[in-house]
Amino acid sequence: MKNDFFDYLATARQAALQAGAILRSKFGLSSLHVDKKGRINLVTEADLASEELIRQTILSQYPDHEFLGEESGLSAHSGQPRWIVDPLDGTTNFAQGYPFFSISIALEIEREVVAGVVYDPTHNEMFSAVKQQGAFLNDQPIRVSDHAVLEKALLVTGFPYELRRDPDILLQLFRELIVRARGIRRDGSAALDLCYTACGRFDAFWEVGLHPWDIAAGSLIVQEAGGRITNFSDQPHNLLYPEMLASNSLLHAPILKAIAPHLDQLHSSALLAKPL
Ligand code: IPD
Ligand code: CA
Ligand code: CA
């Protein structure tokens, strides 16, 4: 089975590299076609072209598998292994010419992510992991940081497009942490935020309102790099939770403690009243 996982990983890497070439070729084009999916949520021709290429690459090799892509939805409910794909994580950055975006491809078997890649085509950085086989950046093993004190930590977060439903609760969480940490970044690609946490560039990442395609691959990479992921109530990681904290493990408890006073308000927030 382990060998199969590495075969799947090779397919994911191949698809990510090819999709990365598409994203590079369309990045910065003044003629880039951009549409709106919601009030502020964009989709570009690059998102669609990248997803189509990944879908074809994967399904041509594994025609029986399911494919869940952000742009095309779920292909079929067959009970077969399921690929979970964000063809362009960081669309707002991409459309704005800000070079921080990625491709995220994960494979889930029996509700467990067993292989995943996150590829940053701008910096040619390929993050990858296979379950119980460690995490890698361009074939070099990676580990989370060893910072144990929040005051020395660099954190990263993001905000859902539906933020306007209840901005106050998210700003309260942000406030709790910005006064305790060394700094906080908002970089605009949750998949890369997770991978940067996996390799120690960040010490922890939290966000509310993420989708399975944002986090499936990055979550495995963090865990395989020695990190910890839970929801804000310290329950084990689940792709369907609307909230997540990923950390180097050492900072998990202090961060949960800092946000604990706001949990009741978060869980009764209009932000979570319907699926984000
Ligand atoms: C978004 C990015 C962003 C996060 C948003 C996501 P998209 O994904 O990951 O960092 O804050 O919640 O929706 O739309 O660029 O694929
Ligand atoms: Ca995304
Ligand atoms: Ca996307």
mmCIF file of C-alpha atoms in Angstrom, residues 135 141-145 197-200 223-227:
data_model
loop_
_atom_site.group_PDB
_atom_site.id
_atom_site.type_symbol
_atom_site.label_atom_id
_atom_site.label_comp_id
_atom_site.label_asym_id
_atom_site.label_seq_id
_atom_site.Cartn_x
_atom_site.Cartn_y
_atom_site.Cartn_z
ATOM 1 C CA ALA A 135 7.183 15.875 4.973
ATOM 2 C CA PRO A 141 12.886 16.705 4.924
ATOM 3 C CA ILE A 142 11.173 19.532 6.810
ATOM 4 C CA ARG A 143 10.242 20.046 10.478
ATOM 5 C CA VAL A 144 8.112 22.546 12.347
ATOM 6 C CA SER A 145 9.889 25.194 14.437
ATOM 7 C CA THR A 197 4.188 26.378 9.275
ATOM 8 C CA ALA A 198 5.383 22.856 8.413
ATOM 9 C CA CYS A 199 8.891 24.089 7.581
ATOM 10 C CA GLY A 200 9.230 26.563 10.453
ATOM 11 C CA GLN A 223 1.302 16.749 10.691
ATOM 12 C CA GLU A 224 4.051 14.822 8.917
ATOM 13 C CA ALA A 225 6.459 17.655 9.788
ATOM 14 C CA GLY A 226 5.719 17.187 13.506
ATOM 15 C CA GLY A 227 2.998 19.812 13.840
#
